[in-house]
Structures are given as structure tokens and as C-alpha cells.
mmCIF file of C-alpha atoms and ligand atoms in Angstrom:
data_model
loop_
_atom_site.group_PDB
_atom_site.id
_atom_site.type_symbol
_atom_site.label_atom_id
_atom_site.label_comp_id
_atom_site.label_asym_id
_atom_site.label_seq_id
_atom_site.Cartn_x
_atom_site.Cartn_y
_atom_site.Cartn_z
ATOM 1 C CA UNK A 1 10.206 16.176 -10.232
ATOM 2 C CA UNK A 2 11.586 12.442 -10.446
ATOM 3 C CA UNK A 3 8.599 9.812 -9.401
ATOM 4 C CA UNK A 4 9.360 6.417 -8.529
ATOM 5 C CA UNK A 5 6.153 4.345 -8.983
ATOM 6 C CA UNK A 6 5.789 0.594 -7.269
ATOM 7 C CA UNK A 7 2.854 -1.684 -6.495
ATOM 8 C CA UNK A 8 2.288 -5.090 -4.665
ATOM 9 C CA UNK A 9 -0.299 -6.224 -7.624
ATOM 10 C CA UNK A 10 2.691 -6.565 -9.856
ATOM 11 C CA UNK A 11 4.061 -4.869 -12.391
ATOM 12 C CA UNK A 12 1.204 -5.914 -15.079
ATOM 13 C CA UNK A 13 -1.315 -4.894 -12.673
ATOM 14 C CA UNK A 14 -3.997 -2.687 -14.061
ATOM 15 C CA UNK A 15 -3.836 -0.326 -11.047
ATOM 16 C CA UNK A 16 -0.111 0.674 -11.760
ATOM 17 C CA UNK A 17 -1.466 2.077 -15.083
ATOM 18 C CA UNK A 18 -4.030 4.139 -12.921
ATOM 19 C CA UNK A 19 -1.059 5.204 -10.627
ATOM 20 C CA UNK A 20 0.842 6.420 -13.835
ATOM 21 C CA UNK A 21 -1.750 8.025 -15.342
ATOM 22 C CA UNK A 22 -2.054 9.780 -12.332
ATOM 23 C CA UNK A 23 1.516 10.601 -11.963
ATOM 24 C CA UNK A 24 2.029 11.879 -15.342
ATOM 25 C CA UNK A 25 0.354 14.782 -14.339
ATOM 26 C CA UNK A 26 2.841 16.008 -12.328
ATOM 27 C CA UNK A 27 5.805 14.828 -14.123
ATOM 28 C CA UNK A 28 7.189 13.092 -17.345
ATOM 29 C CA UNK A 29 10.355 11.637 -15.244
ATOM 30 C CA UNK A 30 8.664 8.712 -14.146
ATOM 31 C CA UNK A 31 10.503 5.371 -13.104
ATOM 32 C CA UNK A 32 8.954 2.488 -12.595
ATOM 33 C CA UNK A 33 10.065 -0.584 -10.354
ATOM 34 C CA UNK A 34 7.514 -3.354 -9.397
ATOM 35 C CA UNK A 35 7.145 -6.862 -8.523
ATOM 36 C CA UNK A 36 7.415 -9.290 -11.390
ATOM 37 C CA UNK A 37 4.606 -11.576 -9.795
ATOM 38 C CA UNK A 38 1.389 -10.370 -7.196
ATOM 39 C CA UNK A 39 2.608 -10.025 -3.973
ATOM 40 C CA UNK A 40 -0.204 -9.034 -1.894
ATOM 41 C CA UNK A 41 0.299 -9.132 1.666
ATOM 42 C CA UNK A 42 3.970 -9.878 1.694
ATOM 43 C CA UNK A 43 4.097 -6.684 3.941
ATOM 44 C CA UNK A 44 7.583 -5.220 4.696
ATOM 45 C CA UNK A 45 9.634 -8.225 3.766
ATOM 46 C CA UNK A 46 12.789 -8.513 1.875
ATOM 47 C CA UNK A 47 13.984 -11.537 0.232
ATOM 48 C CA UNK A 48 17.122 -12.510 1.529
ATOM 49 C CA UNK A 49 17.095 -16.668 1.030
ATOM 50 C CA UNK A 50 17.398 -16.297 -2.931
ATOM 51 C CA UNK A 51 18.560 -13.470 -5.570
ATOM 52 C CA UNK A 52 16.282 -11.606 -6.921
ATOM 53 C CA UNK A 53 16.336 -11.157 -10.515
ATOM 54 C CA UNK A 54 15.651 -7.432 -12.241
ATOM 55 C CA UNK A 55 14.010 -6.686 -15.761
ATOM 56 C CA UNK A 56 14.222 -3.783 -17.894
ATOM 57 C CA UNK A 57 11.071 -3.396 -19.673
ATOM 58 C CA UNK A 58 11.596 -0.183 -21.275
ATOM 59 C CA UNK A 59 14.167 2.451 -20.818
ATOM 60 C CA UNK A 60 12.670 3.691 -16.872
ATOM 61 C CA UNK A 61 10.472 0.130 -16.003
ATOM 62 C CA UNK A 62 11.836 -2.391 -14.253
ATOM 63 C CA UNK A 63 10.357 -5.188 -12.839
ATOM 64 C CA UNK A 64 11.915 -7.535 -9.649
ATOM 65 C CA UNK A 65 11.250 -11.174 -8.633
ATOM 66 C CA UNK A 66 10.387 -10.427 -5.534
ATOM 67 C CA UNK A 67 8.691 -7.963 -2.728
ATOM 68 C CA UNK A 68 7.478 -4.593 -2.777
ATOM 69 C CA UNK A 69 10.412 -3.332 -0.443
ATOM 70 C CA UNK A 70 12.995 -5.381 -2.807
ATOM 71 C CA UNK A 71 11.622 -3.600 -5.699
ATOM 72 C CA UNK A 72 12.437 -0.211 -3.878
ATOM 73 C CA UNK A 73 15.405 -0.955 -2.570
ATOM 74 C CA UNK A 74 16.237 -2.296 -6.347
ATOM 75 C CA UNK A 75 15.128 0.908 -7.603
ATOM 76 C CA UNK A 76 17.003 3.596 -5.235
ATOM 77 C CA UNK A 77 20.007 1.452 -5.419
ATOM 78 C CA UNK A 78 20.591 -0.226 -8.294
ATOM 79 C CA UNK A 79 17.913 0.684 -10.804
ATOM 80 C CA UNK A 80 17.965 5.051 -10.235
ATOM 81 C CA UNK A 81 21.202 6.978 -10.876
ATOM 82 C CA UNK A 82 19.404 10.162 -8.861
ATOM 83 C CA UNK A 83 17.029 9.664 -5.748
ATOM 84 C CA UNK A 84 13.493 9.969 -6.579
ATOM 85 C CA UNK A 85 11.818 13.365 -5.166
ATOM 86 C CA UNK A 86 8.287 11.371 -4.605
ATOM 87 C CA UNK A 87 7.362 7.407 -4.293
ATOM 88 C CA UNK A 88 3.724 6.623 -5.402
ATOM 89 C CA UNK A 89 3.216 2.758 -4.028
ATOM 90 C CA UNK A 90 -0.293 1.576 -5.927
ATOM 91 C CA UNK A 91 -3.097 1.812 -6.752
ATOM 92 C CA UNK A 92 -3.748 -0.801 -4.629
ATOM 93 C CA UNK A 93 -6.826 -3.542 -5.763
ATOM 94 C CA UNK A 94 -8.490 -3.110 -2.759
ATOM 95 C CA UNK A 95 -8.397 -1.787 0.688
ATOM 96 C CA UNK A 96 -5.376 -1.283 3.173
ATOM 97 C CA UNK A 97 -7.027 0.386 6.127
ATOM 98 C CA UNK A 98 -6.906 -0.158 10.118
ATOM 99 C CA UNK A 99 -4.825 -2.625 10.903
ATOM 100 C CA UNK A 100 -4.179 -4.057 7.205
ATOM 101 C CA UNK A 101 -0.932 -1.865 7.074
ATOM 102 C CA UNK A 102 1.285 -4.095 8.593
ATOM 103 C CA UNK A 103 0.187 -6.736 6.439
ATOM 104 C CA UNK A 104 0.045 -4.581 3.046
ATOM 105 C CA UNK A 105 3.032 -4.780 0.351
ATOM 106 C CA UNK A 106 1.594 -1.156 -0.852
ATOM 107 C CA UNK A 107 1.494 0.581 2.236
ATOM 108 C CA UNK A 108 5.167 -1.635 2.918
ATOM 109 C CA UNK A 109 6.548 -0.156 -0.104
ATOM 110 C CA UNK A 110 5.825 3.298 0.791
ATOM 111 C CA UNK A 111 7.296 2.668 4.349
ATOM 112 C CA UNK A 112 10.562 1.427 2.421
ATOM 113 C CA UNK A 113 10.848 4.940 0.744
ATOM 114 C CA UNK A 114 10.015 6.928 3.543
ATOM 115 C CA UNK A 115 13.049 4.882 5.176
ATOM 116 C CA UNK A 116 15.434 5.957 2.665
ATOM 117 C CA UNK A 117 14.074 9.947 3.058
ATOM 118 C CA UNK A 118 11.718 10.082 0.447
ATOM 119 C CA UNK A 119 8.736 11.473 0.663
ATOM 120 C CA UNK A 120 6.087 8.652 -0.143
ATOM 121 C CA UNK A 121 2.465 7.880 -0.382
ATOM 122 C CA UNK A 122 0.391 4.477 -0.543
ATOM 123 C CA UNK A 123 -2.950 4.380 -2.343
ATOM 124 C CA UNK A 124 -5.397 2.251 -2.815
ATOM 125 C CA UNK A 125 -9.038 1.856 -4.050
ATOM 126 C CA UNK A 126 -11.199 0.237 -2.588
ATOM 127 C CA UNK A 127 -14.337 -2.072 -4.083
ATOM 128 C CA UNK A 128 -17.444 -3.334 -2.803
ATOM 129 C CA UNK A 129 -17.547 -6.973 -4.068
ATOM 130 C CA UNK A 130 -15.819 -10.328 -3.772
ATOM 131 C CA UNK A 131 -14.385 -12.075 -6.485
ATOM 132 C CA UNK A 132 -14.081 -8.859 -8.381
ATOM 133 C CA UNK A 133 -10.293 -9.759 -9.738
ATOM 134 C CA UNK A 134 -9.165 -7.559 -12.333
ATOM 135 C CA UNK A 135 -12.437 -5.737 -12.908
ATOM 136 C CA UNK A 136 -12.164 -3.682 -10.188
ATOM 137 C CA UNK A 137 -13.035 -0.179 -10.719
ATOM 138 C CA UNK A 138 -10.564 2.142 -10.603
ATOM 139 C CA UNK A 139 -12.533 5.537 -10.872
ATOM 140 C CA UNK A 140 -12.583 7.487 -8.131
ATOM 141 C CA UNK A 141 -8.627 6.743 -7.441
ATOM 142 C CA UNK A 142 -7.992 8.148 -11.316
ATOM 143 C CA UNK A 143 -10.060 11.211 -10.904
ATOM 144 C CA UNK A 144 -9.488 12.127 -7.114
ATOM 145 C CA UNK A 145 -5.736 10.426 -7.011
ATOM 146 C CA UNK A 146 -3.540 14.212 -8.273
ATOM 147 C CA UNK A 147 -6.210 16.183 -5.646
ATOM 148 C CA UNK A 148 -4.858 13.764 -2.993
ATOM 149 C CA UNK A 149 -1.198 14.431 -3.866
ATOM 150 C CA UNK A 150 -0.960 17.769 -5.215
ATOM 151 C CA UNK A 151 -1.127 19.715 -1.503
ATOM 152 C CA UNK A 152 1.210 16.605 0.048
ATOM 153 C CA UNK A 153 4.079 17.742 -2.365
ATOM 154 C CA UNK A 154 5.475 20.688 -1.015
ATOM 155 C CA UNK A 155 3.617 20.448 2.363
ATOM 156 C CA UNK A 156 6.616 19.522 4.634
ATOM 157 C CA UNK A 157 6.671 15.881 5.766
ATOM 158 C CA UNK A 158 7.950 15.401 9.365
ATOM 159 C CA UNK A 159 10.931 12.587 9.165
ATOM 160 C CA UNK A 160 9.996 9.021 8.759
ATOM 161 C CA UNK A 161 6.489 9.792 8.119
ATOM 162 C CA UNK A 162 4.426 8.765 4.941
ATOM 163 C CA UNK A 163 0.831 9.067 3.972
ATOM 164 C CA UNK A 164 -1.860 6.346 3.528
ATOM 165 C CA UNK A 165 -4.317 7.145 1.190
ATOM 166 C CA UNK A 166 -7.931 4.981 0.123
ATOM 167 C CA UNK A 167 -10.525 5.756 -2.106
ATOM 168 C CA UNK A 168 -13.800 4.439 -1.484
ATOM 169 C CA UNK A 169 -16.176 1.932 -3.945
ATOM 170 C CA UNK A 170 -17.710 4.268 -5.430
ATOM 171 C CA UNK A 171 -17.894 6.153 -8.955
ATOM 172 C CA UNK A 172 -15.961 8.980 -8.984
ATOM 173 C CA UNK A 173 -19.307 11.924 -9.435
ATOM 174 C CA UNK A 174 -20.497 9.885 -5.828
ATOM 175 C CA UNK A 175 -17.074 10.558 -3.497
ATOM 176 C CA UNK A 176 -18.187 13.053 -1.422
ATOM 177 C CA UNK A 177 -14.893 14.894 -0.520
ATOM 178 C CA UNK A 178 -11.707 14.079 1.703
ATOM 179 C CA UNK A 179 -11.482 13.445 4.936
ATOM 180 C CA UNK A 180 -7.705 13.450 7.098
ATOM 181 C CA UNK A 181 -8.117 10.587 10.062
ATOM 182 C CA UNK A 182 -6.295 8.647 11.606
ATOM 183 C CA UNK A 183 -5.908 4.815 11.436
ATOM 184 C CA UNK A 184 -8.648 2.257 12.610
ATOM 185 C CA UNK A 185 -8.811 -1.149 13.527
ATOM 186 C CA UNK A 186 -11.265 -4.026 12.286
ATOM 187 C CA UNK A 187 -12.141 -6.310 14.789
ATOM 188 C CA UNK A 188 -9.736 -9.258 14.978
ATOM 189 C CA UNK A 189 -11.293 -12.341 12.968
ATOM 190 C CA UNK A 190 -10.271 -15.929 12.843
ATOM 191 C CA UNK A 191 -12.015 -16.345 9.516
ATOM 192 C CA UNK A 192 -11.757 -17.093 6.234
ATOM 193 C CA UNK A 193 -9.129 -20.113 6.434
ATOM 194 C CA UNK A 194 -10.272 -22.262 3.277
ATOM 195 C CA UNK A 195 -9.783 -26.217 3.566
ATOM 196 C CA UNK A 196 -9.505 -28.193 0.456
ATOM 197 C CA UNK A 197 -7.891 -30.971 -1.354
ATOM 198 C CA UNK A 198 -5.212 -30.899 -4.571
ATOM 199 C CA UNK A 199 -5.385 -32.776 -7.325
ATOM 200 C CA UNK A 200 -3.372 -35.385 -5.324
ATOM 201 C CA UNK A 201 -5.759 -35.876 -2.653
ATOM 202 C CA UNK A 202 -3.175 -34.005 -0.095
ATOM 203 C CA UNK A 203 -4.994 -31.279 2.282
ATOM 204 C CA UNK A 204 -4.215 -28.039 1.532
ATOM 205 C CA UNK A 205 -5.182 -24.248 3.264
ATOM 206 C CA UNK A 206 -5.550 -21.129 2.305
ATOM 207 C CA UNK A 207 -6.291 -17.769 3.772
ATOM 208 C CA UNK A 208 -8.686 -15.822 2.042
ATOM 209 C CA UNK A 209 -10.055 -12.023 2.198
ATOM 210 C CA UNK A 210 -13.313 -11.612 3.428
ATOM 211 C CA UNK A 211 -15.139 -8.166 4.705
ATOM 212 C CA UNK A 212 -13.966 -8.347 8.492
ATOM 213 C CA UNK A 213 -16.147 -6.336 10.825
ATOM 214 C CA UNK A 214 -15.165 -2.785 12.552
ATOM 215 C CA UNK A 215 -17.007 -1.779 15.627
ATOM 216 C CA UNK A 216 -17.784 2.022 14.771
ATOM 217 C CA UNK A 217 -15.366 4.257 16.300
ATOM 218 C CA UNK A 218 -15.085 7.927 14.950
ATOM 219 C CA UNK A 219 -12.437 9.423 12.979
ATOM 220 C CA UNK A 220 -10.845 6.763 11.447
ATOM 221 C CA UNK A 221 -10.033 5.623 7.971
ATOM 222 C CA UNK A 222 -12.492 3.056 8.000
ATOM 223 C CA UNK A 223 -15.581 5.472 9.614
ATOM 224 C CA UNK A 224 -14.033 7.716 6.385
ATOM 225 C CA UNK A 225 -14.425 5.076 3.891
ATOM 226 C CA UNK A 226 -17.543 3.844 5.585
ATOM 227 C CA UNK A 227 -19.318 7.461 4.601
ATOM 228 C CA UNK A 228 -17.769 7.477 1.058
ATOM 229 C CA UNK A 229 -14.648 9.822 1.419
ATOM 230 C CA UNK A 230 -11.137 9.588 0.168
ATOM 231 C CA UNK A 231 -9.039 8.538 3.520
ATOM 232 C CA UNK A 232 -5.697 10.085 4.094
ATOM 233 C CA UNK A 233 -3.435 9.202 6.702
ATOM 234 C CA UNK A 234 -0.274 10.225 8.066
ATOM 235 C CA UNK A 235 1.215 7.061 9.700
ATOM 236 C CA UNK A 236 5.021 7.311 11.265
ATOM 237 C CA UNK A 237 7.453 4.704 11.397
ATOM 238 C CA UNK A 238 8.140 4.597 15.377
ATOM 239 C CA UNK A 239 5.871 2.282 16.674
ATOM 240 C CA UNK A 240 7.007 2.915 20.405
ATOM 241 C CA UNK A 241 4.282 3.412 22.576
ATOM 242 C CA UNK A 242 5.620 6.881 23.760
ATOM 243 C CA UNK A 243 2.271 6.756 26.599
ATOM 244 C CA UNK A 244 3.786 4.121 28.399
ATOM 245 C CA UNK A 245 7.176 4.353 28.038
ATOM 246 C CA UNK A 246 7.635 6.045 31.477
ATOM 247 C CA UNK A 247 5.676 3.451 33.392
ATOM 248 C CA UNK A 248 7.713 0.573 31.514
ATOM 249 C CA UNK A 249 10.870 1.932 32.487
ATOM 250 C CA UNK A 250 9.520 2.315 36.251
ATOM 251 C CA UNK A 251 9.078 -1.071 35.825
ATOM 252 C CA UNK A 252 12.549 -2.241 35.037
ATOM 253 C CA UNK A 253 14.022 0.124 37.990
ATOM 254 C CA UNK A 254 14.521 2.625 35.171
HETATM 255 MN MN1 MN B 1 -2.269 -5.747 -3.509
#
């Protein structure tokens, strides 16, 4: 089995040496293809106002200057003489649940090879403290990451569907199992928008990442994570609202 691995934290990122570790378990053909630089948040974008510049590290690691999906799209077309069987995206440093998808360069990345036809699956581990930088614990995603994956590779994946996986902040003896729900959503904060001044005296902002609120609702990722289980989500790439596509089309004189 061929595994593409790919992160948003960059290829130096400690949490693509989890996601290897991990993936050597399964296979020794393992290809990596990652960011050069962090690029958290970048979400599904592709750079398309300047090249992008790719770096063989060793015989299958590459890194790109640029996004998560420009690092896959790198890697199936350029980078890969065969397609990949399986694309890990991760292990994320921190958290991509509810409505961070959209947002995440992880989950993004994983989106990008489910795209192409490849099955793929986004993980990341979650961690209970601010500031925690590059000593977040990676644990429970490094002892409960090949139970996650192992009965998602030959389970058939409907098209254009890829999984979402989180581990929770906490050590790996304290997760207390896995739990398959769907997707939450936090509630919707203005937040976290940090003022300052550069060294120039010139106003500056910048968006920071604080714990934002979910009202309780049951049998979602977050409730999941909430109660100390590994999340795992199917999420599809048609985001039509099939429930009201009748009564939208009534609308327009169908
Ligand atoms: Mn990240």
C-alpha cells in the first residue's frame, strides 16, 4: 500500500513525525509532500498568484512553498509516478472540529485527495492549553491513530467522501474508546481579534485561537471530544442542501 502523508503545520512539524510513525505500520512506501512553512488555516486554497517552489528532502519527501492542497496536487501530479492508495493529512496541532473544517489546511488537504479519488483521512489531536506551541502532546493520536485507520482501509468509501478524525487532550491510558458522529458547530464568536503596534508605531491585527463556546448538542464531534473519545467523521464533499432543494426550485418556477 502507497501512503501519501501531508500536514498544514509544515513539513518540520513534530506531528508529521507522529503521522509517520503511525503510517509505517501499515506500509514502508511512504511519500511525503508538505508545506515548506505553517499554514494553518489556509483551508482549501491553492496558490495561483506566484509559483510554488518544490524540495526534495530525501528520496520520497518533498516539501512545497505553499498550501496544503498545492502540496497534494504537487504530490499526485508532479511529485508521485503511481497514485497513492491512502492520504493521511496530519496530525494536526490542535483541533479541527464543527465548523473549523472549512477553515482547516488538514482537513483541506484530505478534501484535495478525496477529489482526485483517493481515499483520505484528516487527523488531528487535540490539547487542553493555550500557548502550548510545539509541546503539544501527541499521545493518544500515536497510540490510538492505526486503530482509527486500520477498519477505514478496506471498508468501502462512498465517492467524494473522506473521514475526519480528532483525538482528545488526554494521555493515551485515559481515551475512553471511539465514538462515529457527525459534525458540530461552536457557537459563532467575534473574538479574539488582537490590536497592537509594530516596531514602527503602525497598527497592526491579528486573529488569534481562543476556546470558542459550543452549546451542547448530542452526537457530535465536539459532545465526542467533550467526553474524551477519539471523533471520527465521515464528511462528503457536496455541500448542497439536498432538504431544500425542492422548495428552492419551487421558488424559481422550477
Ligand atoms: Mn495546523
Amino acid at each position: 500500500m502507497r501512503i501519501l502523508l501531508t500536514n498544514d503545520d509544515g513539513i518540520y512539524a513534530p506531528g508529521l513525525s507522529v503521522l509517520e510513525e503511525i503510517a509505517r505500520q501499515f506500509s514502508d512506501d511512504i511519500w511525503i509532500c508538505a508545506p515548506s512553512e505553517e499554514q494553518s488555516g489556509a483551508g482549501h486554497s491553492l496558490t495561483l498568484n506566484s509559483p510554488v517552489r518544490l524540495r526534495q528532502h530525501d528520496e520520497r519527501r518533498f516539501s512545497v512553498s505553499g498550501t496544503p492542497t498545492d502540496s497534494v496536487m504537487m504530490a499526485l501530479r508532479e511529485v508521485m509516478d503511481a497514485p497513492p492508495d491512502l492520504v493521511l493529512s496530519g496530525v494536526n496541532r490542535g483541533a479541527n472540529l464543527g465548523d473549523d473544517i472549512t477553515y482547516s489546511g488538514t482537513v483541506s488537504a484530505a478534501i484535495e485527495g478525496a477529489l482526485a479519488g483517493v481515499r483520505s483521512i484528516a487527523l488531528s489531536q487535540v490539547y487542553s492549553r493555550e500557548g502550548m506551541g510545539d509541546d503539544v502532546p501527541f499521545g493518544a493520536a500515536l497510540a490510538w491513530g492505526a486503530k482509527i485507520i486500520a477498519p477505514l482501509l478496506n471498508a468501502p468509501f462512498a465517492d467524494r467522501t473522506l473521514v475526519n478524525v480528532n483525538f482528545p487532550a488526554l494521555p493515551a491510558d485515559q481515551v475512553k474508546g471511539i465514538r462515529v458522529v457527525r459534525q458540530g458547530f461552536h457557537d459563532y464568536s467575534r473574538g479574539s481579534v488582537v490590536e497592537g503596534r509594530d516596531p514602527r508605531g503602525y497598527r497592526y491585527f491579528w486573529f488569534g485561537l481562543h476556546p470558542i463556546e459550543h452549546t451542547l448538542d448530542h452526537g457530535t464531534d465536539l459532545e465526542a471530544i467533550d467526553e474524551g473519545y477519539v471523533s471520527v467523521t465521515p464528511l462528503q464533499l457536496d455541500l448542497t442542501n439536498h432538504s431544500v432543494l425542492g422548495e428552492f426550485a419551487d421558488r424559481f418556477g422550477k
